[in-house]
Coordinates of C-alpha atoms and ligand atoms in Angstrom, one line a residue:
M28 CA 81.6 28.4 -152.8
G29 CA 84.1 25.9 -155.1
K30 CA 85.1 23.0 -155.7
E31 CA 87.7 22.8 -153.6
R32 CA 85.4 23.3 -150.3
N33 CA 82.7 20.8 -152.4
K34 CA 85.3 18.1 -151.9
S35 CA 86.5 18.7 -149.0
G36 CA 83.6 18.8 -146.6
F37 CA 79.9 19.1 -148.3
S38 CA 79.2 16.7 -150.2
K39 CA 78.3 13.6 -149.0
E40 CA 76.0 16.4 -147.6
F41 CA 74.5 17.3 -151.4
S42 CA 74.3 13.8 -152.2
L43 CA 72.0 12.8 -149.8
A44 CA 70.5 16.1 -151.0
R45 CA 71.0 15.0 -154.1
R46 CA 70.4 18.5 -154.9
P47 CA 73.0 21.3 -155.1
T48 CA 72.0 22.8 -152.2
F49 CA 71.0 21.8 -148.7
V50 CA 70.7 22.6 -144.7
R51 CA 73.2 21.4 -141.8
V52 CA 71.9 21.6 -138.1
N53 CA 74.3 21.1 -135.5
L54 CA 72.1 19.8 -132.6
D55 CA 75.5 20.8 -130.4
T56 CA 74.9 23.6 -131.5
I57 CA 71.7 24.0 -130.0
L58 CA 72.7 22.1 -126.7
D59 CA 75.2 24.6 -126.0
N60 CA 72.9 27.1 -126.8
L61 CA 70.6 25.6 -123.6
K62 CA 73.6 26.1 -121.3
I63 CA 74.0 29.3 -121.8
L64 CA 70.4 30.2 -121.5
K65 CA 70.8 27.9 -118.4
N66 CA 73.5 30.9 -117.7
H67 CA 70.5 32.8 -116.7
L68 CA 67.9 31.2 -114.9
A69 CA 67.6 30.5 -111.4
K70 CA 69.5 26.7 -109.9
H71 CA 65.7 25.2 -109.7
T72 CA 65.0 26.1 -112.8
E73 CA 64.0 24.0 -115.3
L74 CA 64.4 24.3 -119.1
I75 CA 60.7 23.9 -122.1
A76 CA 62.4 23.3 -124.3
V77 CA 60.3 24.4 -127.8
V78 CA 60.5 22.0 -130.3
K79 CA 57.2 24.1 -131.7
A80 CA 56.9 24.2 -136.0
N81 CA 58.5 21.7 -136.3
A82 CA 61.6 23.5 -134.2
Y83 CA 61.5 26.1 -135.6
G84 CA 62.1 24.4 -139.1
H85 CA 65.6 22.7 -137.2
G86 CA 63.8 19.3 -137.7
A87 CA 61.5 18.2 -134.8
V88 CA 62.2 14.6 -133.9
A89 CA 66.1 14.9 -134.2
V90 CA 65.9 18.0 -132.5
S91 CA 63.8 16.6 -129.1
R92 CA 65.3 12.8 -129.0
F93 CA 69.2 14.7 -129.1
L94 CA 67.7 16.6 -126.3
E95 CA 64.9 14.0 -124.7
K96 CA 68.9 11.9 -124.7
H97 CA 70.3 15.1 -122.9
G98 CA 68.8 15.4 -120.3
I99 CA 65.6 17.3 -121.5
S100 CA 62.4 16.2 -120.0
H101 CA 59.8 18.7 -121.1
F102 CA 58.9 20.1 -125.1
A103 CA 56.4 22.1 -125.9
V104 CA 54.6 22.2 -129.2
A105 CA 52.0 24.5 -130.9
T106 CA 49.8 21.4 -131.8
A107 CA 48.4 17.3 -131.0
L108 CA 49.5 16.5 -134.3
E109 CA 52.9 18.2 -133.1
G110 CA 52.5 16.4 -130.1
E111 CA 51.2 13.1 -131.4
E112 CA 54.6 13.2 -134.5
L113 CA 56.9 13.9 -131.6
R114 CA 55.4 10.6 -129.3
N115 CA 55.3 8.5 -132.2
A116 CA 59.1 9.0 -132.9
G117 CA 59.6 7.9 -129.3
I118 CA 59.9 10.8 -126.5
H119 CA 59.0 9.8 -123.7
C120 CA 59.0 12.9 -121.9
N121 CA 56.8 15.4 -120.7
I122 CA 54.9 17.5 -124.3
Q123 CA 53.3 21.1 -123.8
V124 CA 50.7 21.1 -126.4
L125 CA 50.2 25.4 -127.0
G126 CA 47.7 26.2 -128.3
N127 CA 44.2 26.4 -127.1
A128 CA 42.5 23.7 -126.7
S129 CA 39.8 22.5 -128.3
E130 CA 37.8 19.6 -128.1
D131 CA 38.7 19.0 -131.8
E132 CA 41.9 17.4 -130.6
I133 CA 41.0 15.8 -127.5
Q134 CA 41.2 12.8 -129.0
T135 CA 44.8 12.6 -129.9
L136 CA 45.5 14.6 -126.5
Y137 CA 44.0 11.8 -124.9
E138 CA 45.7 9.0 -126.6
N139 CA 49.1 10.4 -127.1
R140 CA 49.2 11.5 -123.1
L141 CA 49.9 15.2 -123.9
I142 CA 49.2 18.4 -121.5
P143 CA 47.3 20.6 -123.2
T144 CA 47.5 23.8 -122.5
V145 CA 43.9 25.3 -120.7
A146 CA 42.0 28.5 -121.0
N147 CA 38.0 28.0 -119.8
E148 CA 35.9 25.1 -118.1
K149 CA 34.1 23.1 -121.4
F150 CA 37.2 22.2 -122.0
L151 CA 38.4 21.1 -118.7
S152 CA 34.6 19.4 -118.6
S153 CA 35.3 17.4 -121.8
W154 CA 38.5 16.4 -121.2
L155 CA 37.3 15.1 -117.0
R156 CA 34.4 13.5 -119.0
L157 CA 36.8 11.3 -121.5
W158 CA 39.1 10.5 -118.5
R159 CA 36.1 8.9 -116.8
Q160 CA 34.9 6.8 -119.6
Q161 CA 37.7 5.3 -120.0
Q162 CA 37.8 4.6 -116.5
R163 CA 41.0 6.2 -116.0
N164 CA 42.4 8.1 -113.0
T165 CA 43.6 11.4 -113.5
L166 CA 45.8 11.6 -110.4
C167 CA 48.0 9.1 -111.2
V168 CA 51.8 9.2 -112.4
E169 CA 52.5 6.3 -115.2
D170 CA 56.2 6.0 -116.2
G171 CA 56.7 8.7 -114.9
L172 CA 54.3 11.2 -116.5
P173 CA 51.7 12.9 -114.6
I174 CA 47.5 10.9 -115.9
G175 CA 45.3 14.0 -117.7
A176 CA 47.3 17.2 -116.5
V177 CA 47.2 20.3 -118.0
V178 CA 48.8 24.0 -118.2
L179 CA 46.4 26.7 -116.8
K180 CA 47.1 29.9 -119.9
V181 CA 45.9 33.6 -118.0
D182 CA 45.7 36.2 -120.7
T183 CA 48.1 39.0 -118.8
G184 CA 47.9 41.5 -121.7
M185 CA 48.4 40.0 -125.2
S186 CA 44.8 39.8 -125.5
R187 CA 45.3 36.7 -127.6
N188 CA 44.6 32.4 -125.4
G189 CA 44.4 32.6 -121.7
C190 CA 41.9 33.1 -120.0
Q191 CA 41.2 37.1 -117.6
P192 CA 43.3 36.9 -114.6
S193 CA 39.8 37.0 -112.3
Q194 CA 38.7 33.7 -114.1
L195 CA 41.7 31.5 -113.1
W196 CA 41.0 31.0 -109.9
S197 CA 37.8 29.3 -111.0
L198 CA 39.3 27.3 -113.4
V199 CA 41.7 25.9 -110.3
E200 CA 39.4 25.0 -108.4
Y201 CA 37.5 23.0 -110.9
C202 CA 40.5 21.0 -111.1
E203 CA 41.0 20.6 -107.9
N204 CA 37.1 19.4 -107.4
N205 CA 37.4 17.1 -109.8
N206 CA 41.3 15.2 -108.7
I207 CA 43.1 16.9 -112.3
P208 CA 46.4 17.0 -112.2
I209 CA 47.7 21.3 -112.9
H210 CA 51.5 20.8 -114.3
S211 CA 51.7 25.0 -113.7
I212 CA 50.2 28.3 -115.0
M213 CA 51.4 30.2 -117.0
T214 CA 51.5 33.5 -119.3
H215 CA 52.5 34.4 -123.1
F216 CA 54.6 38.0 -123.4
A217 CA 54.2 40.1 -125.8
Q218 CA 57.0 42.0 -126.5
S219 CA 59.8 41.0 -123.7
W220 CA 62.6 41.2 -126.2
D221 CA 61.7 45.5 -126.1
D222 CA 58.7 46.7 -124.1
Q223 CA 60.3 46.1 -120.8
I224 CA 57.1 48.5 -119.1
F225 CA 54.7 45.9 -120.7
T226 CA 56.0 43.1 -119.7
Q227 CA 56.9 44.3 -116.1
T228 CA 53.1 45.6 -116.3
Q229 CA 52.2 41.9 -117.7
M230 CA 54.2 40.0 -115.4
N231 CA 53.4 41.6 -112.0
T232 CA 49.5 40.8 -112.9
F233 CA 51.0 37.5 -113.8
M234 CA 52.6 37.1 -110.0
E235 CA 49.1 38.6 -108.3
V236 CA 47.3 36.3 -109.7
T237 CA 48.7 33.3 -108.8
A238 CA 50.1 34.7 -105.8
P239 CA 47.4 32.1 -103.4
Y240 CA 48.6 28.9 -106.0
R241 CA 52.3 29.5 -105.8
E242 CA 52.0 29.3 -101.4
R243 CA 50.0 26.2 -102.4
G244 CA 53.4 25.0 -104.2
I245 CA 51.1 25.3 -108.0
K246 CA 53.7 25.1 -110.6
V247 CA 54.9 28.9 -113.1
H248 CA 56.4 30.3 -115.8
V249 CA 56.0 33.4 -118.2
A250 CA 59.1 33.8 -119.6
N251 CA 59.9 33.2 -123.8
S252 CA 63.4 34.1 -125.6
G253 CA 63.5 37.6 -125.3
A254 CA 62.5 37.6 -121.2
I255 CA 65.2 34.6 -120.4
L256 CA 67.1 37.5 -122.9
N257 CA 66.3 40.3 -120.2
K258 CA 66.3 37.7 -117.5
I259 CA 62.4 38.8 -116.3
G260 CA 60.5 35.4 -115.0
V261 CA 63.9 33.1 -114.9
D262 CA 63.6 32.3 -111.5
L263 CA 60.0 30.7 -111.9
D264 CA 60.3 26.5 -111.6
Y265 CA 60.0 27.4 -115.6
V266 CA 61.1 29.0 -118.7
R267 CA 60.2 27.8 -122.2
P268 CA 62.8 29.4 -124.6
G269 CA 61.9 28.4 -128.8
I270 CA 64.3 30.6 -131.4
S271 CA 66.9 31.6 -129.2
M272 CA 67.6 27.9 -128.9
Y273 CA 68.6 27.6 -132.3
G274 CA 70.7 31.5 -131.8
Q275 CA 68.7 33.3 -134.3
A276 CA 67.1 36.3 -131.9
P277 CA 63.6 36.6 -130.9
D278 CA 63.3 40.3 -133.1
T279 CA 64.5 42.1 -135.5
S280 CA 65.0 45.1 -133.3
D281 CA 68.5 46.0 -132.1
F282 CA 68.0 44.1 -128.4
G283 CA 66.8 41.3 -130.5
I284 CA 70.4 41.4 -131.8
N285 CA 72.5 42.1 -129.9
A286 CA 71.3 40.3 -126.9
T287 CA 71.6 37.1 -128.5
K288 CA 75.4 38.1 -129.8
T289 CA 76.5 39.7 -126.3
A290 CA 74.7 36.0 -125.0
G291 CA 77.4 33.8 -127.3
L292 CA 74.5 32.2 -129.1
K293 CA 74.8 30.8 -131.7
P294 CA 72.9 30.3 -135.0
A295 CA 72.1 25.7 -135.5
L296 CA 71.4 25.4 -138.9
S297 CA 73.7 26.7 -141.7
W298 CA 72.1 26.5 -145.8
H299 CA 74.4 25.5 -148.3
A300 CA 74.7 26.2 -151.6
K301 CA 76.9 25.0 -154.6
A302 CA 76.3 28.2 -157.5
S303 CA 75.0 26.8 -160.8
A304 CA 76.6 30.0 -162.3
V305 CA 79.4 31.8 -161.9
N306 CA 79.3 35.4 -164.7
D307 CA 81.4 37.9 -165.1
L308 CA 79.9 40.7 -165.6
E309 CA 80.9 44.5 -166.9
P310 CA 80.2 47.9 -165.4
G311 CA 76.1 48.5 -165.6
R312 CA 75.4 45.1 -166.3
V313 CA 71.6 45.0 -164.0
V314 CA 71.3 41.3 -161.9
G315 CA 67.8 39.9 -161.2
Y316 CA 64.4 40.6 -161.6
D317 CA 63.5 44.1 -161.2
Q318 CA 67.3 44.7 -161.8
T319 CA 67.7 44.8 -158.9
Y320 CA 71.3 45.5 -158.7
R321 CA 73.7 47.3 -161.4
C322 CA 76.9 46.9 -161.3
T323 CA 79.8 49.7 -161.0
S324 CA 83.0 47.7 -162.4
N325 CA 83.2 44.7 -163.7
E326 CA 82.1 42.0 -160.4
R327 CA 82.5 38.0 -160.3
V328 CA 78.2 37.4 -160.1
A329 CA 77.3 33.7 -159.3
V330 CA 73.6 31.7 -159.5
I331 CA 73.0 29.9 -156.8
P332 CA 70.4 27.6 -157.9
I333 CA 67.7 28.6 -154.4
G334 CA 64.3 29.6 -154.7
Y335 CA 60.0 29.6 -153.6
A336 CA 60.3 26.4 -153.7
D337 CA 63.7 25.9 -150.9
G338 CA 61.7 28.8 -148.2
Y339 CA 64.0 31.7 -149.7
L340 CA 61.9 35.1 -150.9
R341 CA 62.6 36.7 -152.9
N342 CA 62.2 39.8 -150.9
M343 CA 65.5 39.2 -149.1
F344 CA 67.6 40.4 -151.6
K345 CA 70.1 42.5 -150.1
N346 CA 69.1 41.0 -146.8
G347 CA 72.4 39.0 -146.2
Y348 CA 75.8 37.2 -147.2
V349 CA 76.8 34.2 -148.5
S350 CA 80.0 32.8 -147.2
T351 CA 82.1 31.8 -149.7
E352 CA 85.5 31.5 -149.6
D353 CA 86.8 34.8 -151.2
G354 CA 84.5 36.3 -148.2
P355 CA 81.6 37.1 -148.0
W356 CA 79.5 38.2 -150.8
Q357 CA 76.6 40.1 -150.6
L358 CA 73.3 38.9 -151.8
H359 CA 70.6 40.9 -154.4
Ligands
PLP6 C1 53.0 29.9 -125.5 C2 54.8 30.4 -125.9 N1 56.4 30.3 -124.7 C3 56.9 30.7 -125.6 C4 57.3 30.3 -127.3 C5 58.6 30.3 -127.4 O1 59.3 31.4 -127.8 P1 60.3 32.3 -128.6 O2 60.9 31.3 -129.7 O3 60.3 33.6 -128.6 O4 61.6 32.1 -127.3 C6 56.5 30.6 -128.0 C7 56.2 30.9 -128.8 O5 55.8 31.2 -129.9 C8 55.1 30.4 -127.2 O6 53.3 30.6 -127.7

Protein backbone atom coordinates (compact mmCIF):
# COMPACT_ATOMS: atom_id res chain seq x y z
CA MET A 1 0.00 0.00 0.00
CA GLY A 2 1.39 3.36 -1.00
CA LYS A 3 2.14 6.45 1.00
CA GLU A 4 -0.79 8.48 -0.33
CA ARG A 5 -3.27 5.93 0.97
CA ASN A 6 -1.58 5.82 4.35
CA LYS A 7 -1.70 9.60 4.54
CA SER A 8 -5.29 9.83 3.42
CA GLY A 9 -6.82 7.03 5.43
CA PHE A 10 -4.78 4.97 7.80
CA SER A 11 -2.04 7.00 9.50
CA LYS A 12 -4.00 7.25 12.77
CA GLU A 13 -4.49 3.48 12.96
CA PHE A 14 -0.84 2.78 12.19
CA SER A 15 0.24 5.10 14.96
CA LEU A 16 -2.26 3.58 17.41
CA ALA A 17 -1.04 0.09 16.52
CA ARG A 18 2.59 1.25 16.80
CA ARG A 19 3.23 -1.30 14.09
CA PRO A 20 3.05 -1.16 10.32
CA THR A 21 0.01 -3.41 10.43
CA PHE A 22 -3.45 -3.30 12.01
CA VAL A 23 -6.86 -4.90 11.74
CA ARG A 24 -9.95 -2.79 11.33
CA VAL A 25 -13.35 -4.11 12.44
CA ASN A 26 -16.37 -2.33 11.07
CA LEU A 27 -19.12 -2.78 13.64
CA ASP A 28 -21.75 -1.28 11.34
CA THR A 29 -21.00 -4.05 8.85
CA ILE A 30 -21.76 -6.66 11.54
CA LEU A 31 -25.08 -4.95 12.22
CA ASP A 32 -25.84 -4.79 8.48
CA ASN A 33 -25.05 -8.52 8.20
CA LEU A 34 -27.42 -9.25 11.08
CA LYS A 35 -30.15 -7.27 9.34
CA ILE A 36 -29.60 -9.36 6.20
CA LEU A 37 -29.77 -12.57 8.23
CA LYS A 38 -32.92 -11.34 9.96
CA ASN A 39 -34.56 -11.14 6.52
CA HIS A 40 -34.11 -14.91 6.26
CA LEU A 41 -36.13 -15.46 9.46
CA ALA A 42 -39.78 -15.65 10.44
CA LYS A 43 -41.01 -12.46 12.12
CA HIS A 44 -41.10 -13.98 15.61
CA THR A 45 -37.64 -15.58 15.40
CA GLU A 46 -34.99 -13.90 17.54
CA LEU A 47 -31.24 -13.70 17.11
CA ILE A 48 -28.70 -15.13 19.51
CA ALA A 49 -25.49 -13.43 18.38
CA VAL A 50 -22.59 -15.87 18.70
CA VAL A 51 -19.60 -13.94 20.03
CA LYS A 52 -17.54 -16.91 21.16
CA ALA A 53 -13.77 -17.07 20.60
CA ASN A 54 -13.44 -13.32 21.01
CA ALA A 55 -16.25 -12.83 18.50
CA TYR A 56 -14.36 -14.96 15.98
CA GLY A 57 -11.40 -12.65 16.45
CA HIS A 58 -13.40 -9.43 16.03
CA GLY A 59 -13.34 -8.43 19.71
CA ALA A 60 -16.14 -9.87 21.87
CA VAL A 61 -16.52 -6.90 24.20
CA ALA A 62 -16.66 -4.24 21.49
CA VAL A 63 -18.95 -6.31 19.27
CA SER A 64 -21.34 -7.23 22.13
CA ARG A 65 -21.51 -3.68 23.51
CA PHE A 66 -22.31 -2.35 20.07
CA LEU A 67 -24.94 -5.00 19.33
CA GLU A 68 -26.55 -4.67 22.76
CA LYS A 69 -26.87 -0.95 22.12
CA HIS A 70 -28.60 -1.80 18.86
CA GLY A 71 -31.18 -4.09 20.41
CA ILE A 72 -29.61 -7.56 20.43
CA SER A 73 -30.64 -9.17 23.70
CA HIS A 74 -29.10 -12.65 23.46
CA PHE A 75 -25.45 -13.59 23.13
CA ALA A 76 -23.67 -16.93 23.06
CA VAL A 77 -20.08 -17.65 24.06
CA ALA A 78 -18.09 -20.88 24.30
CA THR A 79 -16.95 -20.83 27.93
CA ALA A 80 -17.97 -19.40 31.28
CA LEU A 81 -14.81 -17.25 31.28
CA GLU A 82 -15.84 -15.68 27.99
CA GLY A 83 -19.23 -14.94 29.56
CA GLU A 84 -17.56 -13.43 32.61
CA GLU A 85 -15.53 -11.13 30.37
CA LEU A 86 -18.75 -9.81 28.84
CA ARG A 87 -20.40 -9.31 32.24
CA ASN A 88 -17.31 -7.46 33.50
CA ALA A 89 -17.58 -5.23 30.46
CA GLY A 90 -21.17 -4.36 31.43
CA ILE A 91 -23.10 -6.60 29.03
CA HIS A 92 -26.38 -7.01 30.77
CA CYS A 93 -28.56 -9.29 28.67
CA ASN A 94 -28.85 -13.08 28.25
CA ILE A 95 -25.54 -14.85 27.72
CA GLN A 96 -25.65 -18.55 26.87
CA VAL A 97 -22.49 -20.61 27.30
CA LEU A 98 -22.48 -23.07 24.39
CA GLY A 99 -19.84 -25.46 25.73
CA ASN A 100 -21.05 -28.54 27.59
CA ALA A 101 -21.84 -27.30 31.12
CA SER A 102 -19.37 -28.72 33.64
CA GLU A 103 -18.99 -28.56 37.40
CA ASP A 104 -15.57 -26.92 36.88
CA GLU A 105 -17.29 -23.80 35.57
CA ILE A 106 -20.34 -23.82 37.80
CA GLN A 107 -19.26 -21.03 40.16
CA THR A 108 -18.40 -18.69 37.28
CA LEU A 109 -21.69 -19.54 35.58
CA TYR A 110 -23.58 -18.81 38.79
CA GLU A 111 -21.79 -15.59 39.76
CA ASN A 112 -22.20 -14.09 36.32
CA ARG A 113 -25.76 -15.27 35.79
CA LEU A 114 -24.81 -17.09 32.61
CA ILE A 115 -27.08 -19.64 30.95
CA PRO A 116 -25.41 -23.06 30.82
CA THR A 117 -25.98 -25.55 28.01
CA VAL A 118 -26.81 -28.77 29.79
CA ALA A 119 -26.70 -32.37 28.61
CA ASN A 120 -27.07 -34.41 31.81
CA GLU A 121 -28.87 -34.66 35.11
CA LYS A 122 -25.63 -34.63 37.10
CA PHE A 123 -24.99 -31.01 36.17
CA LEU A 124 -28.62 -30.07 36.80
CA SER A 125 -28.45 -31.45 40.33
CA SER A 126 -25.20 -29.57 41.08
CA TRP A 127 -26.75 -26.40 39.61
CA LEU A 128 -29.82 -26.81 41.81
CA ARG A 129 -27.72 -27.51 44.91
CA LEU A 130 -25.69 -24.36 44.33
CA TRP A 131 -28.76 -22.16 43.97
CA ARG A 132 -30.33 -23.72 47.06
CA GLN A 133 -27.12 -23.25 49.08
CA GLN A 134 -27.33 -19.57 48.23
CA GLN A 135 -30.99 -19.64 49.22
CA ARG A 136 -31.91 -18.24 45.85
CA ASN A 137 -35.12 -19.05 44.08
CA THR A 138 -34.37 -20.19 40.54
CA LEU A 139 -37.85 -19.35 39.35
CA CYS A 140 -37.60 -15.60 39.68
CA VAL A 141 -36.46 -12.94 37.25
CA GLU A 142 -33.94 -10.32 38.34
CA ASP A 143 -33.27 -7.20 36.27
CA GLY A 144 -35.04 -8.83 33.36
CA LEU A 145 -32.83 -11.95 33.44
CA PRO A 146 -34.29 -15.35 34.32
CA ILE A 147 -32.42 -16.68 37.32
CA GLY A 148 -30.90 -20.13 37.11
CA ALA A 149 -32.21 -20.79 33.60
CA VAL A 150 -30.62 -23.51 31.49
CA VAL A 151 -30.60 -24.50 27.83
CA LEU A 152 -31.05 -28.24 27.29
CA LYS A 153 -29.08 -29.65 24.40
CA VAL A 154 -30.02 -32.75 22.49
CA ASP A 155 -27.65 -34.57 20.18
CA THR A 156 -29.41 -35.30 16.90
CA GLY A 157 -26.48 -36.74 15.01
CA MET A 158 -23.33 -34.71 15.49
CA SER A 159 -22.26 -36.96 18.38
CA ARG A 160 -20.49 -34.21 20.25
CA ASN A 161 -22.35 -32.52 23.11
CA GLY A 162 -25.97 -33.06 24.10
CA CYS A 163 -28.13 -35.75 25.64
CA GLN A 164 -29.51 -38.52 23.47
CA PRO A 165 -33.04 -37.92 22.16
CA SER A 166 -34.34 -40.71 24.41
CA GLN A 167 -32.97 -38.89 27.49
CA LEU A 168 -34.49 -35.48 26.83
CA TRP A 169 -37.74 -36.18 28.68
CA SER A 170 -35.88 -36.97 31.92
CA LEU A 171 -33.94 -33.68 31.81
CA VAL A 172 -37.10 -31.70 31.14
CA GLU A 173 -38.85 -33.52 33.97
CA TYR A 174 -35.94 -32.87 36.35
CA CYS A 175 -36.08 -29.14 35.57
CA GLU A 176 -39.84 -28.95 35.90
CA ASN A 177 -39.93 -30.92 39.17
CA ASN A 178 -37.25 -28.69 40.67
CA ASN A 179 -38.32 -25.31 39.33
CA ILE A 180 -35.27 -24.87 37.13
CA PRO A 181 -36.37 -22.55 34.29
CA ILE A 182 -35.80 -24.01 30.83
CA HIS A 183 -34.67 -21.12 28.66
CA SER A 184 -34.89 -23.36 25.58
CA ILE A 185 -34.01 -26.68 23.98
CA MET A 186 -31.47 -26.78 21.16
CA THR A 187 -29.44 -28.99 18.87
CA HIS A 188 -26.45 -28.29 16.65
CA PHE A 189 -25.99 -29.24 13.00
CA ALA A 190 -22.96 -31.11 11.74
CA GLN A 191 -22.97 -29.98 8.12
CA SER A 192 -25.72 -27.48 7.51
CA TRP A 193 -23.81 -25.67 4.76
CA ASP A 194 -23.75 -28.44 2.19
CA ASP A 195 -25.46 -31.63 3.35
CA GLN A 196 -29.14 -30.90 3.24
CA ILE A 197 -30.12 -34.55 3.64
CA PHE A 198 -28.18 -35.13 6.86
CA THR A 199 -29.25 -31.74 8.19
CA GLN A 200 -32.90 -32.51 7.47
CA THR A 201 -32.53 -35.85 9.27
CA GLN A 202 -31.16 -34.00 12.32
CA MET A 203 -33.97 -31.48 12.02
CA ASN A 204 -36.63 -34.20 11.85
CA THR A 205 -35.23 -35.93 14.93
CA PHE A 206 -35.19 -32.62 16.80
CA MET A 207 -38.72 -31.66 15.82
CA GLU A 208 -40.03 -35.07 16.79
CA VAL A 209 -38.34 -35.21 20.18
CA THR A 210 -39.25 -31.62 21.10
CA ALA A 211 -42.87 -31.71 19.85
CA PRO A 212 -44.48 -32.20 23.30
CA TYR A 213 -42.37 -29.41 24.81
CA ARG A 214 -42.99 -26.94 21.99
CA GLU A 215 -46.69 -27.50 22.56
CA ARG A 216 -46.15 -26.44 26.17
CA GLY A 217 -44.43 -23.26 25.06
CA ILE A 218 -40.79 -24.26 25.64
CA LYS A 219 -38.64 -22.41 23.13
CA VAL A 220 -36.35 -24.20 20.67
CA HIS A 221 -33.46 -23.39 18.31
CA VAL A 222 -31.20 -25.17 15.87
CA ALA A 223 -29.84 -22.89 13.17
CA ASN A 224 -26.21 -21.84 12.79
CA SER A 225 -25.03 -19.79 9.79
CA GLY A 226 -25.19 -22.60 7.23
CA ALA A 227 -28.73 -23.49 8.28
CA ILE A 228 -29.89 -19.86 8.14
CA LEU A 229 -28.48 -19.45 4.65
CA ASN A 230 -30.21 -22.71 3.66
CA LYS A 231 -33.43 -21.62 5.42
CA ILE A 232 -33.51 -24.55 7.83
CA GLY A 233 -34.90 -23.91 11.31
CA VAL A 234 -35.42 -20.24 10.55
CA ASP A 235 -38.98 -20.21 11.87
CA LEU A 236 -38.22 -21.55 15.35
CA ASP A 237 -37.83 -19.31 18.39
CA TYR A 238 -34.16 -18.40 17.96
CA VAL A 239 -31.27 -18.78 15.51
CA ARG A 240 -27.57 -18.73 16.45
CA PRO A 241 -25.52 -17.10 13.69
CA GLY A 242 -21.77 -16.89 14.23
CA ILE A 243 -19.43 -16.70 11.25
CA SER A 244 -22.04 -15.20 8.88
CA MET A 245 -22.52 -12.24 11.22
CA TYR A 246 -18.93 -11.33 10.52
CA GLY A 247 -19.50 -11.67 6.77
CA GLN A 248 -17.51 -14.86 6.32
CA ALA A 249 -18.70 -18.06 4.65
CA PRO A 250 -19.74 -20.91 6.98
CA ASP A 251 -17.52 -23.26 5.04
CA THR A 252 -15.07 -23.27 2.14
CA SER A 253 -17.49 -25.26 -0.04
CA ASP A 254 -18.80 -23.52 -3.15
CA PHE A 255 -22.20 -23.38 -1.47
CA GLY A 256 -20.81 -21.67 1.61
CA ILE A 257 -18.97 -19.05 -0.40
CA ASN A 258 -21.72 -18.43 -2.97
CA ALA A 259 -24.53 -18.29 -0.42
CA THR A 260 -22.59 -15.72 1.60
CA LYS A 261 -22.00 -13.54 -1.47
CA THR A 262 -25.54 -13.94 -2.80
CA ALA A 263 -27.01 -12.95 0.54
CA GLY A 264 -24.93 -9.75 0.38
CA LEU A 265 -23.00 -10.44 3.60
CA LYS A 266 -19.82 -8.39 3.80
CA PRO A 267 -16.62 -9.10 5.77
CA ALA A 268 -16.48 -6.86 8.84
CA LEU A 269 -12.75 -7.27 9.26
CA SER A 270 -10.01 -5.89 7.04
CA TRP A 271 -6.28 -6.23 7.56
CA HIS A 272 -4.00 -3.38 6.63
CA ALA A 273 -0.23 -3.17 6.35
CA LYS A 274 2.47 -0.89 5.03
CA ALA A 275 4.93 -2.58 2.70
CA SER A 276 8.37 -2.68 4.34
CA ALA A 277 10.14 -3.01 1.01
CA VAL A 278 9.27 -2.97 -2.68
CA ASN A 279 11.71 -4.85 -4.90
CA ASP A 280 11.96 -4.78 -8.69
CA LEU A 281 13.00 -8.27 -9.71
CA GLU A 282 14.10 -9.65 -13.06
CA PRO A 283 12.72 -12.84 -14.69
CA GLY A 284 13.89 -16.05 -13.00
CA ARG A 285 14.30 -14.57 -9.49
CA VAL A 286 12.68 -16.67 -6.82
CA VAL A 287 10.77 -15.23 -3.87
CA GLY A 288 10.36 -16.41 -0.28
CA TYR A 289 10.67 -19.65 1.68
CA ASP A 290 10.60 -22.79 -0.41
CA GLN A 291 11.07 -20.55 -3.47
CA THR A 292 7.31 -20.48 -3.69
CA TYR A 293 7.29 -17.93 -6.50
CA ARG A 294 9.48 -17.47 -9.57
CA CYS A 295 9.26 -14.23 -11.56
CA THR A 296 8.35 -14.81 -15.18
CA SER A 297 9.07 -11.22 -16.28
CA ASN A 298 10.31 -8.01 -14.69
CA GLU A 299 8.09 -7.85 -11.65
CA ARG A 300 7.55 -5.62 -8.65
CA VAL A 301 7.34 -7.53 -5.37
CA ALA A 302 6.27 -5.91 -2.09
CA VAL A 303 7.26 -7.27 1.32
CA ILE A 304 4.43 -7.10 3.87
CA PRO A 305 5.75 -7.25 7.44
CA ILE A 306 3.31 -9.75 8.92
CA GLY A 307 3.72 -13.37 9.94
CA TYR A 308 2.90 -16.03 12.49
CA ALA A 309 2.71 -13.59 15.38
CA ASP A 310 0.02 -11.70 13.51
CA GLY A 311 -1.96 -14.84 12.73
CA TYR A 312 -0.74 -15.17 9.14
CA LEU A 313 0.27 -18.75 8.44
CA ARG A 314 2.90 -19.59 5.87
CA ASN A 315 0.63 -22.18 4.29
CA MET A 316 -1.75 -19.42 3.24
CA PHE A 317 0.62 -18.55 0.41
CA LYS A 318 -1.01 -18.28 -3.03
CA ASN A 319 -4.39 -18.24 -1.30
CA GLY A 320 -5.15 -14.59 -1.34
CA TYR A 321 -4.80 -11.14 -2.75
CA VAL A 322 -3.76 -7.84 -1.28
CA SER A 323 -5.76 -4.79 -2.32
CA THR A 324 -3.44 -2.00 -3.35
CA GLU A 325 -3.90 1.30 -5.10
CA ASP A 326 -2.76 -0.50 -8.25
CA GLY A 327 -5.40 -3.21 -7.88
CA PRO A 328 -5.09 -6.69 -6.35
CA TRP A 329 -1.61 -8.19 -5.92
CA GLN A 330 -1.30 -11.94 -5.38
CA LEU A 331 0.09 -13.21 -2.08
CA HIS A 332 3.08 -15.56 -2.21
C1 LIG B 1 -23.85 -24.58 19.34
C2 LIG B 1 -23.43 -23.57 18.33
N1 LIG B 1 -24.37 -22.83 17.72
C3 LIG B 1 -24.05 -21.91 16.80
C4 LIG B 1 -22.74 -21.70 16.42
C5 LIG B 1 -22.42 -20.70 15.35
O1 LIG B 1 -22.00 -21.41 14.20
P1 LIG B 1 -21.61 -20.64 12.87
O2 LIG B 1 -20.39 -19.88 13.16
O3 LIG B 1 -21.39 -21.74 11.85
O4 LIG B 1 -22.77 -19.78 12.53
C6 LIG B 1 -21.74 -22.44 17.05
C7 LIG B 1 -20.35 -22.24 16.66
O5 LIG B 1 -19.51 -23.06 16.73
C8 LIG B 1 -22.09 -23.41 18.02
O6 LIG B 1 -21.18 -24.15 18.65
